[in-house]
mmCIF file of C-alpha atoms in Angstrom:
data_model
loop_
_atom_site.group_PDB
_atom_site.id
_atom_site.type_symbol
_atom_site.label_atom_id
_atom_site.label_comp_id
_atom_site.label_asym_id
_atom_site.label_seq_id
_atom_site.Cartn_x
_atom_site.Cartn_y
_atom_site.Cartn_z
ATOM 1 C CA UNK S 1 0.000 0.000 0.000
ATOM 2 C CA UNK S 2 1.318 3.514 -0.929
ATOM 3 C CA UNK S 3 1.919 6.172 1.732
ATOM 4 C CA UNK S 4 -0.970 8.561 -0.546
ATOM 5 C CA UNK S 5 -3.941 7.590 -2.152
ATOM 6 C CA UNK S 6 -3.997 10.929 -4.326
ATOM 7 C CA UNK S 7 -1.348 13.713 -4.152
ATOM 8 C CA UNK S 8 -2.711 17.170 -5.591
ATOM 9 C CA UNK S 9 -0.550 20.163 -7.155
ATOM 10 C CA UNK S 10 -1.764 22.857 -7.860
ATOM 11 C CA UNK S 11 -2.034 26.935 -6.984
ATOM 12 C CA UNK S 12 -2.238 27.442 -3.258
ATOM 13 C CA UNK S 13 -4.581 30.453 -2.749
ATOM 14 C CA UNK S 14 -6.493 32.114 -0.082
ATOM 15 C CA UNK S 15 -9.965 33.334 -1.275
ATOM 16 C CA UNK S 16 -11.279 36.171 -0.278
ATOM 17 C CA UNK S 17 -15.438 35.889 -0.856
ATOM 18 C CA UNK S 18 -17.400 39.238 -1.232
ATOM 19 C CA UNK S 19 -21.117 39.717 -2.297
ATOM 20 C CA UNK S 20 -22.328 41.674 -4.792
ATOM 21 C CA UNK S 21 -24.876 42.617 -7.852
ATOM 22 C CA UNK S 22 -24.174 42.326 -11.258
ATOM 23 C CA UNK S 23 -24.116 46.053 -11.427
ATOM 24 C CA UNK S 24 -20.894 45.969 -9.306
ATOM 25 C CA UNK S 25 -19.363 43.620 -11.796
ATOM 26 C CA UNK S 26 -20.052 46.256 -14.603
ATOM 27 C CA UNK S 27 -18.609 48.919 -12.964
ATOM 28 C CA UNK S 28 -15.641 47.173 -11.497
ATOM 29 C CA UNK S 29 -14.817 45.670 -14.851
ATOM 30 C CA UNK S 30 -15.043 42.102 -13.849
ATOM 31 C CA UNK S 31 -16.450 39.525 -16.240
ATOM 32 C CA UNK S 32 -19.002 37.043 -14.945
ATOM 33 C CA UNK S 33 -18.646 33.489 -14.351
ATOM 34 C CA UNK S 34 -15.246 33.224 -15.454
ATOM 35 C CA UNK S 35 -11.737 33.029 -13.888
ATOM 36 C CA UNK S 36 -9.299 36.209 -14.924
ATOM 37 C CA UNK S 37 -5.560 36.527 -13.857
ATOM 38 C CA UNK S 38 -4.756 40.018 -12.368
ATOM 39 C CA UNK S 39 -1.497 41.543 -10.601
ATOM 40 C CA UNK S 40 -1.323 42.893 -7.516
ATOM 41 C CA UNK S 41 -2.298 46.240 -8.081
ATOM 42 C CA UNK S 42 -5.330 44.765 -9.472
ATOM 43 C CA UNK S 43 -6.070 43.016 -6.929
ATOM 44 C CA UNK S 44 -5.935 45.766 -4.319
ATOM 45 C CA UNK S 45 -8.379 47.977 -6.378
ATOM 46 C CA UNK S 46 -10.674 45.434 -5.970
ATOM 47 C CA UNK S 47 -10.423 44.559 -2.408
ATOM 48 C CA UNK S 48 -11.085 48.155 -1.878
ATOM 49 C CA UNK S 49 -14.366 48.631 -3.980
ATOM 50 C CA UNK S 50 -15.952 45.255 -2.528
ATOM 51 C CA UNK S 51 -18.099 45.236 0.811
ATOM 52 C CA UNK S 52 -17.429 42.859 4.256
ATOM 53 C CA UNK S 53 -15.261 39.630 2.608
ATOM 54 C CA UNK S 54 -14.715 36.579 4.140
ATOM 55 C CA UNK S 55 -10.991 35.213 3.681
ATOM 56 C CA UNK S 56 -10.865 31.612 3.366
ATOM 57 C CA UNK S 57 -8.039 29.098 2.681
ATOM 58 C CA UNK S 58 -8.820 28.202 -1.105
ATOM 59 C CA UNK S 59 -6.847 26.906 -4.602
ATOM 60 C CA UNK S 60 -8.929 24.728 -6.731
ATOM 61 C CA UNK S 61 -6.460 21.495 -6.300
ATOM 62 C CA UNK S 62 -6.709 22.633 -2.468
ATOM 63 C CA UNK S 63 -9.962 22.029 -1.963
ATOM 64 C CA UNK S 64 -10.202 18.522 -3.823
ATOM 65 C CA UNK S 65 -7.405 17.159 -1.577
ATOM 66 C CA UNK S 66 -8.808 19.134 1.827
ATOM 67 C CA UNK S 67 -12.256 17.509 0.653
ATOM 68 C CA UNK S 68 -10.544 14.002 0.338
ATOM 69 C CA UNK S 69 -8.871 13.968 3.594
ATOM 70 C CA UNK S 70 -11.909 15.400 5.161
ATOM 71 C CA UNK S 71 -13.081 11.908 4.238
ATOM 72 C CA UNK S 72 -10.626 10.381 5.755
ATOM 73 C CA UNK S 73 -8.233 9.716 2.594
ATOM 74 C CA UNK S 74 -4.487 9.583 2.710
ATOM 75 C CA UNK S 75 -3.433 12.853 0.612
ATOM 76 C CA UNK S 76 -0.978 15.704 -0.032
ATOM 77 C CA UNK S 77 -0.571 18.681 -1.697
ATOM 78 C CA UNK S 78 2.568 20.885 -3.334
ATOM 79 C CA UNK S 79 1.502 24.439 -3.893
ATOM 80 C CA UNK S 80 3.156 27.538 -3.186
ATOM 81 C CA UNK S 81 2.829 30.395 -0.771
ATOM 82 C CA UNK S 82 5.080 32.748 0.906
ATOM 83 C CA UNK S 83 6.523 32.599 4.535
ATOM 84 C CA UNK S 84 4.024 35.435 5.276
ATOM 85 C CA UNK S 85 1.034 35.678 6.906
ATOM 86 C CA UNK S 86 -1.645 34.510 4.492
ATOM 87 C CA UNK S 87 0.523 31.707 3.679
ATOM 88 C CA UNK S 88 0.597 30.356 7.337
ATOM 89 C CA UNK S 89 -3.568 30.740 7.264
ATOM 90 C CA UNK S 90 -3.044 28.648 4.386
ATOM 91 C CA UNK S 91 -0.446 25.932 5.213
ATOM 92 C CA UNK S 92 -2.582 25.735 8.832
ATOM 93 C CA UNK S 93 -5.981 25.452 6.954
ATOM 94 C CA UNK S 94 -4.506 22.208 4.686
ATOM 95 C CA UNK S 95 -2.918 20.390 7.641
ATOM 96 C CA UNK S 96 -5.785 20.680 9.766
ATOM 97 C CA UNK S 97 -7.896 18.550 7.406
ATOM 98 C CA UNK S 98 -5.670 16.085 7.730
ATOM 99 C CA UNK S 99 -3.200 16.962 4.356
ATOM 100 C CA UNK S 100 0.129 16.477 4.188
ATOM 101 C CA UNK S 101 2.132 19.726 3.150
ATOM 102 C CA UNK S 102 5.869 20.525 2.872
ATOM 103 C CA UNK S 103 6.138 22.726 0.119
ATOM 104 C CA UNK S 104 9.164 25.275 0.570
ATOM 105 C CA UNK S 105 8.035 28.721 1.722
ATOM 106 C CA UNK S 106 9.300 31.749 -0.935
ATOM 107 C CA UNK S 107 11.151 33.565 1.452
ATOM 108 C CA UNK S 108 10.027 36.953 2.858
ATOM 109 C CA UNK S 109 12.275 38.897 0.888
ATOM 110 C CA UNK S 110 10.222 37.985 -2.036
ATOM 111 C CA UNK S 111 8.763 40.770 -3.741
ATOM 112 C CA UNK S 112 5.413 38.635 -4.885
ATOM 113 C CA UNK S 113 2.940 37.639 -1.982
ATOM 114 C CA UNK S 114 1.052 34.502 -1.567
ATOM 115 C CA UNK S 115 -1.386 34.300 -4.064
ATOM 116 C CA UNK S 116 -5.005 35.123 -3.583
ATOM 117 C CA UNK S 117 -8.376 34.800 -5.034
ATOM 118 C CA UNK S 118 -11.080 37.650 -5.049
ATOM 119 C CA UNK S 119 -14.152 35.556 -5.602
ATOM 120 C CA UNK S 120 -17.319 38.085 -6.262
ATOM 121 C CA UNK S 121 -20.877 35.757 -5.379
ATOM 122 C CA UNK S 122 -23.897 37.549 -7.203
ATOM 123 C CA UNK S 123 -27.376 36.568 -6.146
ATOM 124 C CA UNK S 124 -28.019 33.535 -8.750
ATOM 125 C CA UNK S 125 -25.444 32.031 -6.919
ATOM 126 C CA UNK S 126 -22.753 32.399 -9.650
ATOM 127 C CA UNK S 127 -18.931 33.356 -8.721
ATOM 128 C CA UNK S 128 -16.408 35.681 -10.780
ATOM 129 C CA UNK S 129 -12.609 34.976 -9.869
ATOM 130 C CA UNK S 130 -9.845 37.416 -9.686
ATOM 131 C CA UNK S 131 -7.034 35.604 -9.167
ATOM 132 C CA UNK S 132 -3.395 37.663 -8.506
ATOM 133 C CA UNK S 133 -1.247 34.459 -8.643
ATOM 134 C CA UNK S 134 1.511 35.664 -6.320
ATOM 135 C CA UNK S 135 4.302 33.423 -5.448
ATOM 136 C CA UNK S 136 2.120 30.374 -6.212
ATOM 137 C CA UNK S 137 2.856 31.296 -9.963
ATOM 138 C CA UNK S 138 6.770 29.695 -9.664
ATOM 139 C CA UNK S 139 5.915 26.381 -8.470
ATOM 140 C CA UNK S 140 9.129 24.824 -10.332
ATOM 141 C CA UNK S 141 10.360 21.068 -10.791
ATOM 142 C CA UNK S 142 12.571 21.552 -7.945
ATOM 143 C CA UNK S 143 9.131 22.012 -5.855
ATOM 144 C CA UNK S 144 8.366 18.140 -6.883
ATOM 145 C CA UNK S 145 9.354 15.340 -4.460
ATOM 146 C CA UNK S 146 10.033 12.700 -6.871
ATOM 147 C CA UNK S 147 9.475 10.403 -4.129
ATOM 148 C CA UNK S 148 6.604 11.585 -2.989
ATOM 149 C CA UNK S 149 5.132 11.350 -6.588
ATOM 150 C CA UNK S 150 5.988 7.783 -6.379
ATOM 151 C CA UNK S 151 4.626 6.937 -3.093
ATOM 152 C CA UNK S 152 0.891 8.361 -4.503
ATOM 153 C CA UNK S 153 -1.664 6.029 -6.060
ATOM 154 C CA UNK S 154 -3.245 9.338 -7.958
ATOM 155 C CA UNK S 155 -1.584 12.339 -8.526
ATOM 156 C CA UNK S 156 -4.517 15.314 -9.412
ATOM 157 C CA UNK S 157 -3.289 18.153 -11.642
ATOM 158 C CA UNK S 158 -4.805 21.812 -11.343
ATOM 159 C CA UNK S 159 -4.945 23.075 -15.085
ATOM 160 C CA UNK S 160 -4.993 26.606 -13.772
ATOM 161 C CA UNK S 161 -1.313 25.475 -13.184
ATOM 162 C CA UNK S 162 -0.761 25.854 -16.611
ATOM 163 C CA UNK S 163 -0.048 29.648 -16.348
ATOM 164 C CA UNK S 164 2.839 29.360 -14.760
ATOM 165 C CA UNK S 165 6.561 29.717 -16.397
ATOM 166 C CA UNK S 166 7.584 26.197 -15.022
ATOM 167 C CA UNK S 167 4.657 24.155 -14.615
ATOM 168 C CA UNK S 168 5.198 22.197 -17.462
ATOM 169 C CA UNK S 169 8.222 21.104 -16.864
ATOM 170 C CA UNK S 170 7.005 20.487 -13.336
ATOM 171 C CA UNK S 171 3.525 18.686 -13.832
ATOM 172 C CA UNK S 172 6.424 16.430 -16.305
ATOM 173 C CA UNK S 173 8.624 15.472 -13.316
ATOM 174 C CA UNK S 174 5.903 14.577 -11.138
ATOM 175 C CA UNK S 175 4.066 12.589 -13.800
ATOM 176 C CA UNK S 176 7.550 10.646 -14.640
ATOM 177 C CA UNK S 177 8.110 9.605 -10.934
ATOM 178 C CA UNK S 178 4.262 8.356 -10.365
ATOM 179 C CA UNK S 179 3.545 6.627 -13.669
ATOM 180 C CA UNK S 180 7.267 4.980 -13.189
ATOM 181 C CA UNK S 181 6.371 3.695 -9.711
ATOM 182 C CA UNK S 182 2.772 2.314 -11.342
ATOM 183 C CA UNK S 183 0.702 5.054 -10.156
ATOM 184 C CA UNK S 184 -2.013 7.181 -12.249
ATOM 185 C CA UNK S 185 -2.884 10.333 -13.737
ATOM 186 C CA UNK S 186 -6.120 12.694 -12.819
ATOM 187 C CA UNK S 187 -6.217 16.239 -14.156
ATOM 188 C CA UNK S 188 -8.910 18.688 -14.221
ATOM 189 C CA UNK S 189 -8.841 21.031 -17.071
ATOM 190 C CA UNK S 190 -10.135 24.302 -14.401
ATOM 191 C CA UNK S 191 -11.628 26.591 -17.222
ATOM 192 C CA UNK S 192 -12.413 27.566 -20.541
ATOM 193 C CA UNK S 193 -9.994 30.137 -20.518
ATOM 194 C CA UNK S 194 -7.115 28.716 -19.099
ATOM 195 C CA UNK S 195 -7.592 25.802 -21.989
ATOM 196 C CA UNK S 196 -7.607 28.731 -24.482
ATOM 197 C CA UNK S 197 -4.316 29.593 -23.426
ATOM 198 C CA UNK S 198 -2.807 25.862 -23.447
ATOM 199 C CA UNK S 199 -4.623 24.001 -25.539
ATOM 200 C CA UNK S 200 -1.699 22.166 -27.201
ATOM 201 C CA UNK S 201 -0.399 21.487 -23.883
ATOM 202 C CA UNK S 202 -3.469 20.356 -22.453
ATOM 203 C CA UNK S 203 -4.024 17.705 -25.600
ATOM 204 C CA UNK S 204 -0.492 16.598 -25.710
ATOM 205 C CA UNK S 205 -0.709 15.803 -21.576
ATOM 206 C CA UNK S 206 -4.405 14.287 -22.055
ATOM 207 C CA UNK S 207 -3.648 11.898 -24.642
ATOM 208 C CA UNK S 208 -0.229 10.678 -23.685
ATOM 209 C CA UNK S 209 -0.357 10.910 -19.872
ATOM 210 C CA UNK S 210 -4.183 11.362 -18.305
ATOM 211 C CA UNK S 211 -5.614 8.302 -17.268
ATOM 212 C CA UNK S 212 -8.757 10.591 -15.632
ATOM 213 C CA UNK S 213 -9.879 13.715 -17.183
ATOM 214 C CA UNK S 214 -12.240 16.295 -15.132
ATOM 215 C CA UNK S 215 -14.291 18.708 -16.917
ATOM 216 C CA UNK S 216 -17.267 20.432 -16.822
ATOM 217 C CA UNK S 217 -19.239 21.108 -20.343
ATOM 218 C CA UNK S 218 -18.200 24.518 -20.996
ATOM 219 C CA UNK S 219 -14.579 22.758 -20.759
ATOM 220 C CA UNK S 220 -15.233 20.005 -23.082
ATOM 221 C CA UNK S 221 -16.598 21.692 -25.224
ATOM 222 C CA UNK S 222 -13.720 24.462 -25.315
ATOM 223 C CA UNK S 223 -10.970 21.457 -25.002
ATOM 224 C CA UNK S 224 -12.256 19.938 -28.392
ATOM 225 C CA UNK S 225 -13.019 23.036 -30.020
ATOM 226 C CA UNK S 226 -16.813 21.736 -30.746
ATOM 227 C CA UNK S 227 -20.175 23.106 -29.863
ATOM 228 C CA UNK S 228 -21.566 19.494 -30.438
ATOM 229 C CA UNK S 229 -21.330 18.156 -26.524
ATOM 230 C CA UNK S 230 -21.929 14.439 -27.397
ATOM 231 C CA UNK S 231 -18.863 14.392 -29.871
ATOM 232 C CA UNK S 232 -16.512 16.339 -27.391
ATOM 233 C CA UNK S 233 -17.292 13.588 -24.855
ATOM 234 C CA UNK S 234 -16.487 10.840 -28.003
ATOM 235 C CA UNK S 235 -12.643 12.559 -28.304
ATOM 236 C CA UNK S 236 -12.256 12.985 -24.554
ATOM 237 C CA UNK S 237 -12.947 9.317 -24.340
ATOM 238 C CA UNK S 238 -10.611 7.894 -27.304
ATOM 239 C CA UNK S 239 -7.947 9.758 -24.734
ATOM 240 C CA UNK S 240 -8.274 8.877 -21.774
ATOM 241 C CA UNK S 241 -9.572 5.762 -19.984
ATOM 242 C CA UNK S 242 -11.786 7.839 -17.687
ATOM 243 C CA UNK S 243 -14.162 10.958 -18.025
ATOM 244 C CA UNK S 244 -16.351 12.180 -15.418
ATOM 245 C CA UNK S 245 -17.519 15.871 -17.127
ATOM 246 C CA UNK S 246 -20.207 17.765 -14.994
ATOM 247 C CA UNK S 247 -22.794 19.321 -16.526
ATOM 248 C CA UNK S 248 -24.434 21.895 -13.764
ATOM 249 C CA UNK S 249 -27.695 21.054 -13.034
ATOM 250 C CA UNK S 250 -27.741 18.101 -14.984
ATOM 251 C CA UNK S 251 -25.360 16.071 -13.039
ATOM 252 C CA UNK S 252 -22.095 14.210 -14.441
ATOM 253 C CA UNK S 253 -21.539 11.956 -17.044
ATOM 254 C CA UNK S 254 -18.826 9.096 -16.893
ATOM 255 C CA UNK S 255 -17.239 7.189 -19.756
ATOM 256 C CA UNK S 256 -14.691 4.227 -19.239
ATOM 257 C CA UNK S 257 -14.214 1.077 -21.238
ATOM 258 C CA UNK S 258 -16.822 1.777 -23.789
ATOM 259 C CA UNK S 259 -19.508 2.176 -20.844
ATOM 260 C CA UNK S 260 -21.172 5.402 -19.819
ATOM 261 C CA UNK S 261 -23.130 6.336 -17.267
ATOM 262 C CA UNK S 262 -25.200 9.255 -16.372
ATOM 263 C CA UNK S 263 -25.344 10.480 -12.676
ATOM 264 C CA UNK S 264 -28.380 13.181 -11.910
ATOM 265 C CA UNK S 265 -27.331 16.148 -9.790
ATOM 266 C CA UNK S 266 -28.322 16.721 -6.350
ATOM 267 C CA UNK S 267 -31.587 19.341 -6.173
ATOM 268 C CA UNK S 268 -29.776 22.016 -4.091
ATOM 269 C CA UNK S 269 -30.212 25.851 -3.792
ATOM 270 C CA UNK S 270 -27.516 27.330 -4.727
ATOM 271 C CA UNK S 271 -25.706 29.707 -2.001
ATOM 272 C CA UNK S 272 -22.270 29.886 -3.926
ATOM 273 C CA UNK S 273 -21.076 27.728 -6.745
ATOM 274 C CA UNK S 274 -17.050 28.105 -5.752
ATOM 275 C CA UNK S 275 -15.489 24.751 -5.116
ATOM 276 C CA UNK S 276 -18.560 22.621 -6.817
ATOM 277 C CA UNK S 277 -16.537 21.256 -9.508
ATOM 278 C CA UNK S 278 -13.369 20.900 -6.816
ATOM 279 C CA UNK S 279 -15.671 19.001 -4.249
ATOM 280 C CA UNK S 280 -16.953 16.912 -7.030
ATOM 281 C CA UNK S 281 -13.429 15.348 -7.517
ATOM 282 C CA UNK S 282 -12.929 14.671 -4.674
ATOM 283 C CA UNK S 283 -16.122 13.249 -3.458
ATOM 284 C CA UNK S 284 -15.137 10.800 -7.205
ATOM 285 C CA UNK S 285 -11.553 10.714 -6.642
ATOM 286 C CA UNK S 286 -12.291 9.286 -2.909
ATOM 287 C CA UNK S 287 -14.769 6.735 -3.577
ATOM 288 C CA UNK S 288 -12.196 5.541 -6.304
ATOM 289 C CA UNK S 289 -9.381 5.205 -4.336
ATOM 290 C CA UNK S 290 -11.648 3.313 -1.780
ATOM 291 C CA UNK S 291 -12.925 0.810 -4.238
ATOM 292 C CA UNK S 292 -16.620 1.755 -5.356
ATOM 293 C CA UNK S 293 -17.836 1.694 -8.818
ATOM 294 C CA UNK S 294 -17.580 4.531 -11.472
ATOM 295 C CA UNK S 295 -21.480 5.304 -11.080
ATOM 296 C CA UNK S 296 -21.502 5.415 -7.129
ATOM 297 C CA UNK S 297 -18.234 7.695 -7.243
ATOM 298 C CA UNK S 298 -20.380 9.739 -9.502
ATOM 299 C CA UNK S 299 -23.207 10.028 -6.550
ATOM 300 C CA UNK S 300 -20.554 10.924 -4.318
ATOM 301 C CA UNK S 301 -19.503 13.827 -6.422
ATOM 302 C CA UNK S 302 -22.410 14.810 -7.062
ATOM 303 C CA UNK S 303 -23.225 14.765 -3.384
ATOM 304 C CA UNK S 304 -20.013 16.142 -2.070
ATOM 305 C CA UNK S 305 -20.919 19.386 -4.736
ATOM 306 C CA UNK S 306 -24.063 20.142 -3.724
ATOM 307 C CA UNK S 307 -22.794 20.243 0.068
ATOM 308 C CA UNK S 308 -20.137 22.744 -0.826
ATOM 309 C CA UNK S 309 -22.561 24.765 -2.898
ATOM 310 C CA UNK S 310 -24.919 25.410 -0.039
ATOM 311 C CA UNK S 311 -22.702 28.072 1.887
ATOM 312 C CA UNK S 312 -20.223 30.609 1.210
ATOM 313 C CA UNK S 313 -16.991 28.963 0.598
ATOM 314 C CA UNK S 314 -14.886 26.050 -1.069
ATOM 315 C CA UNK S 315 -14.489 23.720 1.818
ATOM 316 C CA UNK S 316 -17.001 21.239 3.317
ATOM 317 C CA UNK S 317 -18.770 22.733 6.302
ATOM 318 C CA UNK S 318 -20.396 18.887 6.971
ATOM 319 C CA UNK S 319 -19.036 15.577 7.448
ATOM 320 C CA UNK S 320 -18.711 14.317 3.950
ATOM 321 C CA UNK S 321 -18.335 10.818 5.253
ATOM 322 C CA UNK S 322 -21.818 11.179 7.464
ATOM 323 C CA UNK S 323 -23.717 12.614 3.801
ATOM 324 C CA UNK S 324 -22.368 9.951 2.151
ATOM 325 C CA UNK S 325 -23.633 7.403 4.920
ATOM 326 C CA UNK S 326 -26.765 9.147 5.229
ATOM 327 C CA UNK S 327 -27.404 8.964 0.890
ATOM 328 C CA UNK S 328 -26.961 5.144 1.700
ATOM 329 C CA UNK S 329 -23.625 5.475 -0.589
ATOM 330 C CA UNK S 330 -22.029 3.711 2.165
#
């Protein structure tokens, strides 16, 4: 048995949540729904204009492995933050879920700052990320603990990673050192956007290294360059052996082997959608490691989304374990 069932890497952030109307997001400049990159300067402005924020420990790879050791799973994560003080909320947040985390602190003589995410929830529930990437953005290969790589069943890759100068050549160490020791591959391709951006890197990683893709429609569909869903989910596929793609409201749908299988959502009013698709993989990413079947990792998901979705924030405020028992799913 290996030391970790999954070992995430990914941007280590601290989100900072606001509320506000989608006038706000006019006048601030800030496009809905979507993820945008901004510097620091940026990223003050907007602290300023928002109202009373809640600052939470965040980072989309983050959350999946806080959500699987919540449950109880053997994980760790290698993300970047700065030996100041949002990086010690953020080291202390990880670790107290139960995460292993080692990652060398930038020293405090670095100019950049730990990174952080100003996420703006309007009413409908909906969240627009401004993200000021910070130190978090020179993650190198040197970060990567070959042996730790090798020690994981999973490893999970953040695609938002993908901005950084080194994260290829990173995300290629770490895949080297777990596929050599017989582990797999998991990466979740974050946003439309960011696949814009790296689209020949994402494709040339998917099809010669992914062994379990994570998407959400709008991602698919921007991945294969296709507006005809059903087709994008054919390619994605031929790739990989694995798909589980969300679909909002409509739940998940998860091809392997030639087999599909389609996984209703969980009726849930919608507080704040940050995390959903993060808490999905892990709720799927746990119940694989632990043995169930593709469709019951699906519930689980599905179940650990709509949990996350419920109240302000990316991290579980309930047991997932006790949802899970009381959904019968275990």
């Amino acid at each position: 048995m290996k030391k970790y069932q999954v070992v995430g890497i990914g941007n280590a952030m601290v989100d900072v949540l606001a509320r506000a109307d989608d006038g706000f997001l006019d006048t601030a400049g800030v496009q809905k729904g979507i993820m945008q990159l901004i510097d620091m300067d940026r990223a003050v402005d907007l602290y300023d204009r928002i109202g009373p924020a809640k600052e939470i420990s965040g980072g989309s790879a983050a959350n999946t492995i806080a959500g699987i050791a919540q449950l109880g799973g053997r994980t760790a994560y290698v993300g970047k933050v700065k030996d100041d003080q949002l990086g010690a909320i953020f080291a202390h947040d990880l670790r107290a879920q139960g995460a292993d985390y080692a990652t060398r602190l930038a020293p405090k003589t670095e100019v950049a700052e730990t990174g952080r995410c100003i996420v703006i929830v309007t009413p409908d529930g909906e969240r627009s990320m401004n993200t000021y990437l910070g130190v978090t953005e020179f993650l190198s290969p040197d970060d990567i603990d070959e042996s730790q790589m090798a020690d994981a069943d999973w490893i999970y890759l953040e695609g938002y990673r993908f901005d950084g100068p080194d994260s290829h050549a990173a995300f290629a160490k770490a895949i080297a050192a777990c596929k050599g020791a017989g582990g797999r591959v998991s990466i979740t391709l974050s946003d439309p956007f960011c696949i814009e951006r790296h689209r020949a890197a994402f494709a040339t990683m998917i099809r010669d290294h992914v062994d379990l893709l994570f998407c959400n429609r709008a991602e698919m569909l921007s991945m294969y360059q296709t507006t005809d869903f059903e087709a994008a989910l054919a390619r994605a596929a031929a790739d990989v052996d694995m798909v589980a793609c969300t679909d909002s409201g409509n739940g998940v749908h998860i091809l392997s082997d030639g087999a599909r299988w389609h996984v209703p959502a969980v009726p849930t009013a919608i507080v704040d959608a940050t995390g959903a698709g993060d808490l999905f993989a892990a709720g799927f990413l746990w119940g694989l490691t632990a043995g169930f079947d593709l469709e019951t990792c699906g519930k689980m998901g599905n179940l650990a989304a709509s949990e996350v979705i419920s109240h302000i924030g990316a991290r579980p405020e309930t047991d997932l374990k006790t949802l899970f028992a009381e959904h019968r799913l275990l």
